[in-house]
Amino acid sequence: MPRAILYTDIEWDRLLDFERPHPNERNPGFSAHNAARDLVQIGLVEEPKMKVHSCGSGGVRLRVGCMDQVHFFRELEEQLVLAMARSAKTWFGKELPLAHVRDMYQPNTLSGRFTSVLLRRDEATRVFVHEDGASRTGSTASLRAGTACCVIVGVKGLWIEEERWGAHLAVSDVLLFPGVEEDSDSDLEEDADKREAAEVPVPASPGGASPKRRPKGGGAASVSFGPGGSTGSSTSDC
């Protein structure tokens, strides 16, 4: 099973390596698949700082409660904009001003009374529930609003239309911590603003991954949402 990189340890050149866009077969526009297969773990198992905000057809919206994680998603989107601007001449035969690329970008991160991120999920998304010191397999029905979670995500690719573009951010694994819940306040955005990523062909899933714990006493502890395991460390404050 592939390992997930902790969100504090990202090398953007390794995470983002987009192939030349190709026309979609069933929908308008283009898709640029990400040749990089690295997955990113958002949060630590001991300190889940994200919460499920809502879950709908094809997507899950997560409330981001840690500034380190907010900064990660904002920096990810800035790196996506820079990657698109660098590739425009090769892909489309003309240079595009950075400001124009940024204006056309459709972010996955939304800001209102709180920051949230909208992620794609599909049949390959795995859900686990952590209760009484052990993890068990869950389902999409377990993704209840207000439930604390730790997630593993992948940047599958880019969707590109004539006047807008965005990223296909997909959930590989979700580890839920029921019992740590809050009032499900509505965000400033209406449900209509909780858009899904554009309907483009979904690249094949690279599979699941194993979550990391913060090492104690200099050693790396091993843990898994499901079968398998991996180790890792973090410099995060949350």
mmCIF file with all atom_site columns, C-alpha atoms in Angstrom, residues 58-138:
data_model
loop_
_atom_site.group_PDB
_atom_site.id
_atom_site.type_symbol
_atom_site.label_atom_id
_atom_site.label_alt_id
_atom_site.label_comp_id
_atom_site.label_asym_id
_atom_site.label_entity_id
_atom_site.label_seq_id
_atom_site.pdbx_PDB_ins_code
_atom_site.Cartn_x
_atom_site.Cartn_y
_atom_site.Cartn_z
_atom_site.occupancy
_atom_site.B_iso_or_equiv
_atom_site.pdbx_formal_charge
_atom_site.auth_seq_id
_atom_site.auth_comp_id
_atom_site.auth_asym_id
_atom_site.auth_atom_id
_atom_site.pdbx_PDB_model_num
ATOM 1  C CA . GLY A 1 58  ? -19.713 12.568 -4.892  1.00 0.00 ? 58  GLY A CA 1
ATOM 2  C CA . GLY A 1 59  ? -18.164 14.934 -2.362  1.00 0.00 ? 59  GLY A CA 1
ATOM 3  C CA . VAL A 1 60  ? -17.485 15.657 1.290   1.00 0.00 ? 60  VAL A CA 1
ATOM 4  C CA . ARG A 1 61  ? -16.983 19.097 2.776   1.00 0.00 ? 61  ARG A CA 1
ATOM 5  C CA . LEU A 1 62  ? -14.643 19.288 5.764   1.00 0.00 ? 62  LEU A CA 1
ATOM 6  C CA . ARG A 1 63  ? -14.306 22.063 8.293   1.00 0.00 ? 63  ARG A CA 1
ATOM 7  C CA . VAL A 1 64  ? -10.626 22.933 8.811   1.00 0.00 ? 64  VAL A CA 1
ATOM 8  C CA . GLY A 1 65  ? -9.932  23.872 12.430  1.00 0.00 ? 65  GLY A CA 1
ATOM 9  C CA . CYS A 1 66  ? -6.148  24.236 12.506  1.00 0.00 ? 66  CYS A CA 1
ATOM 10 C CA . MET A 1 67  ? -4.239  27.147 10.979  1.00 0.00 ? 67  MET A CA 1
ATOM 11 C CA . ASP A 1 68  ? -1.424  24.833 9.840   1.00 0.00 ? 68  ASP A CA 1
ATOM 12 C CA . GLN A 1 69  ? -3.968  22.938 7.776   1.00 0.00 ? 69  GLN A CA 1
ATOM 13 C CA . VAL A 1 70  ? -5.630  26.114 6.497   1.00 0.00 ? 70  VAL A CA 1
ATOM 14 C CA . HIS A 1 71  ? -2.214  27.328 5.354   1.00 0.00 ? 71  HIS A CA 1
ATOM 15 C CA . PHE A 1 72  ? -1.541  23.969 3.660   1.00 0.00 ? 72  PHE A CA 1
ATOM 16 C CA . PHE A 1 73  ? -4.713  24.141 1.560   1.00 0.00 ? 73  PHE A CA 1
ATOM 17 C CA . ARG A 1 74  ? -4.111  27.790 0.656   1.00 0.00 ? 74  ARG A CA 1
ATOM 18 C CA . GLU A 1 75  ? -0.521  27.065 -0.330  1.00 0.00 ? 75  GLU A CA 1
ATOM 19 C CA . LEU A 1 76  ? -1.686  24.033 -2.334  1.00 0.00 ? 76  LEU A CA 1
ATOM 20 C CA . GLU A 1 77  ? -4.046  26.236 -4.312  1.00 0.00 ? 77  GLU A CA 1
ATOM 21 C CA . GLU A 1 78  ? -1.317  28.831 -4.892  1.00 0.00 ? 78  GLU A CA 1
ATOM 22 C CA . GLN A 1 79  ? 1.002   26.082 -6.169  1.00 0.00 ? 79  GLN A CA 1
ATOM 23 C CA . LEU A 1 80  ? -1.749  24.868 -8.501  1.00 0.00 ? 80  LEU A CA 1
ATOM 24 C CA . VAL A 1 81  ? -2.124  28.379 -9.928  1.00 0.00 ? 81  VAL A CA 1
ATOM 25 C CA . LEU A 1 82  ? 1.645   28.683 -10.443 1.00 0.00 ? 82  LEU A CA 1
ATOM 26 C CA . ALA A 1 83  ? 1.783   25.252 -12.108 1.00 0.00 ? 83  ALA A CA 1
ATOM 27 C CA . MET A 1 84  ? -0.991  26.195 -14.525 1.00 0.00 ? 84  MET A CA 1
ATOM 28 C CA . ALA A 1 85  ? 0.680   29.513 -15.383 1.00 0.00 ? 85  ALA A CA 1
ATOM 29 C CA . ARG A 1 86  ? 4.019   27.771 -16.045 1.00 0.00 ? 86  ARG A CA 1
ATOM 30 C CA . SER A 1 87  ? 2.424   25.147 -18.278 1.00 0.00 ? 87  SER A CA 1
ATOM 31 C CA . ALA A 1 88  ? 0.070   27.385 -20.270 1.00 0.00 ? 88  ALA A CA 1
ATOM 32 C CA . LYS A 1 89  ? 2.426   28.066 -23.182 1.00 0.00 ? 89  LYS A CA 1
ATOM 33 C CA . THR A 1 90  ? 3.326   24.397 -23.607 1.00 0.00 ? 90  THR A CA 1
ATOM 34 C CA . TRP A 1 91  ? -0.241  23.216 -23.248 1.00 0.00 ? 91  TRP A CA 1
ATOM 35 C CA . PHE A 1 92  ? -2.147  25.933 -25.091 1.00 0.00 ? 92  PHE A CA 1
ATOM 36 C CA . GLY A 1 93  ? 0.481   27.610 -27.276 1.00 0.00 ? 93  GLY A CA 1
ATOM 37 C CA . LYS A 1 94  ? 0.308   30.957 -25.493 1.00 0.00 ? 94  LYS A CA 1
ATOM 38 C CA . GLU A 1 95  ? 1.379   32.512 -22.229 1.00 0.00 ? 95  GLU A CA 1
ATOM 39 C CA . LEU A 1 96  ? -1.336  33.485 -19.785 1.00 0.00 ? 96  LEU A CA 1
ATOM 40 C CA . PRO A 1 97  ? -0.843  36.298 -17.258 1.00 0.00 ? 97  PRO A CA 1
ATOM 41 C CA . LEU A 1 98  ? -0.643  34.972 -13.726 1.00 0.00 ? 98  LEU A CA 1
ATOM 42 C CA . ALA A 1 99  ? -3.477  37.269 -12.634 1.00 0.00 ? 99  ALA A CA 1
ATOM 43 C CA . HIS A 1 100 ? -5.703  35.851 -15.378 1.00 0.00 ? 100 HIS A CA 1
ATOM 44 C CA . VAL A 1 101 ? -4.901  32.264 -14.385 1.00 0.00 ? 101 VAL A CA 1
ATOM 45 C CA . ARG A 1 102 ? -5.691  33.111 -10.762 1.00 0.00 ? 102 ARG A CA 1
ATOM 46 C CA . ASP A 1 103 ? -8.991  34.780 -11.666 1.00 0.00 ? 103 ASP A CA 1
ATOM 47 C CA . MET A 1 104 ? -10.153 31.718 -13.610 1.00 0.00 ? 104 MET A CA 1
ATOM 48 C CA . TYR A 1 105 ? -9.254  29.292 -10.815 1.00 0.00 ? 105 TYR A CA 1
ATOM 49 C CA . GLN A 1 106 ? -12.202 27.710 -8.970  1.00 0.00 ? 106 GLN A CA 1
ATOM 50 C CA . PRO A 1 107 ? -10.965 26.988 -5.427  1.00 0.00 ? 107 PRO A CA 1
ATOM 51 C CA . ASN A 1 108 ? -11.838 23.942 -3.362  1.00 0.00 ? 108 ASN A CA 1
ATOM 52 C CA . THR A 1 109 ? -11.234 25.921 -0.181  1.00 0.00 ? 109 THR A CA 1
ATOM 53 C CA . LEU A 1 110 ? -14.092 28.154 0.961   1.00 0.00 ? 110 LEU A CA 1
ATOM 54 C CA . SER A 1 111 ? -13.949 30.875 3.614   1.00 0.00 ? 111 SER A CA 1
ATOM 55 C CA . GLY A 1 112 ? -16.870 32.211 5.638   1.00 0.00 ? 112 GLY A CA 1
ATOM 56 C CA . ARG A 1 113 ? -17.353 32.018 9.383   1.00 0.00 ? 113 ARG A CA 1
ATOM 57 C CA . PHE A 1 114 ? -14.874 29.171 9.143   1.00 0.00 ? 114 PHE A CA 1
ATOM 58 C CA . THR A 1 115 ? -12.613 27.643 6.505   1.00 0.00 ? 115 THR A CA 1
ATOM 59 C CA . SER A 1 116 ? -13.730 24.485 4.750   1.00 0.00 ? 116 SER A CA 1
ATOM 60 C CA . VAL A 1 117 ? -12.512 22.379 1.866   1.00 0.00 ? 117 VAL A CA 1
ATOM 61 C CA . LEU A 1 118 ? -14.568 20.392 -0.644  1.00 0.00 ? 118 LEU A CA 1
ATOM 62 C CA . LEU A 1 119 ? -13.083 17.031 -1.641  1.00 0.00 ? 119 LEU A CA 1
ATOM 63 C CA . ARG A 1 120 ? -14.232 14.430 -4.165  1.00 0.00 ? 120 ARG A CA 1
ATOM 64 C CA . ARG A 1 121 ? -15.028 10.923 -2.980  1.00 0.00 ? 121 ARG A CA 1
ATOM 65 C CA . ASP A 1 122 ? -15.818 7.820  -5.015  1.00 0.00 ? 122 ASP A CA 1
ATOM 66 C CA . GLU A 1 123 ? -16.176 4.072  -4.663  1.00 0.00 ? 123 GLU A CA 1
ATOM 67 C CA . ALA A 1 124 ? -12.470 3.795  -3.842  1.00 0.00 ? 124 ALA A CA 1
ATOM 68 C CA . THR A 1 125 ? -12.759 6.071  -0.785  1.00 0.00 ? 125 THR A CA 1
ATOM 69 C CA . ARG A 1 126 ? -12.296 4.101  2.425   1.00 0.00 ? 126 ARG A CA 1
ATOM 70 C CA . VAL A 1 127 ? -13.994 5.111  5.682   1.00 0.00 ? 127 VAL A CA 1
ATOM 71 C CA . PHE A 1 128 ? -12.886 3.927  9.127   1.00 0.00 ? 128 PHE A CA 1
ATOM 72 C CA . VAL A 1 129 ? -14.347 4.669  12.545  1.00 0.00 ? 129 VAL A CA 1
ATOM 73 C CA . HIS A 1 130 ? -12.139 4.886  15.646  1.00 0.00 ? 130 HIS A CA 1
ATOM 74 C CA . GLU A 1 131 ? -13.905 3.973  18.887  1.00 0.00 ? 131 GLU A CA 1
ATOM 75 C CA . ASP A 1 132 ? -12.780 2.451  22.190  1.00 0.00 ? 132 ASP A CA 1
ATOM 76 C CA . GLY A 1 133 ? -9.142  2.464  21.124  1.00 0.00 ? 133 GLY A CA 1
ATOM 77 C CA . ALA A 1 134 ? -9.686  0.491  17.917  1.00 0.00 ? 134 ALA A CA 1
ATOM 78 C CA . SER A 1 135 ? -10.627 1.177  14.299  1.00 0.00 ? 135 SER A CA 1
ATOM 79 C CA . ARG A 1 136 ? -13.354 -0.566 12.330  1.00 0.00 ? 136 ARG A CA 1
ATOM 80 C CA . THR A 1 137 ? -14.554 -0.241 8.774   1.00 0.00 ? 137 THR A CA 1
ATOM 81 C CA . GLY A 1 138 ? -17.283 2.367  8.325   1.00 0.00 ? 138 GLY A CA 1
#
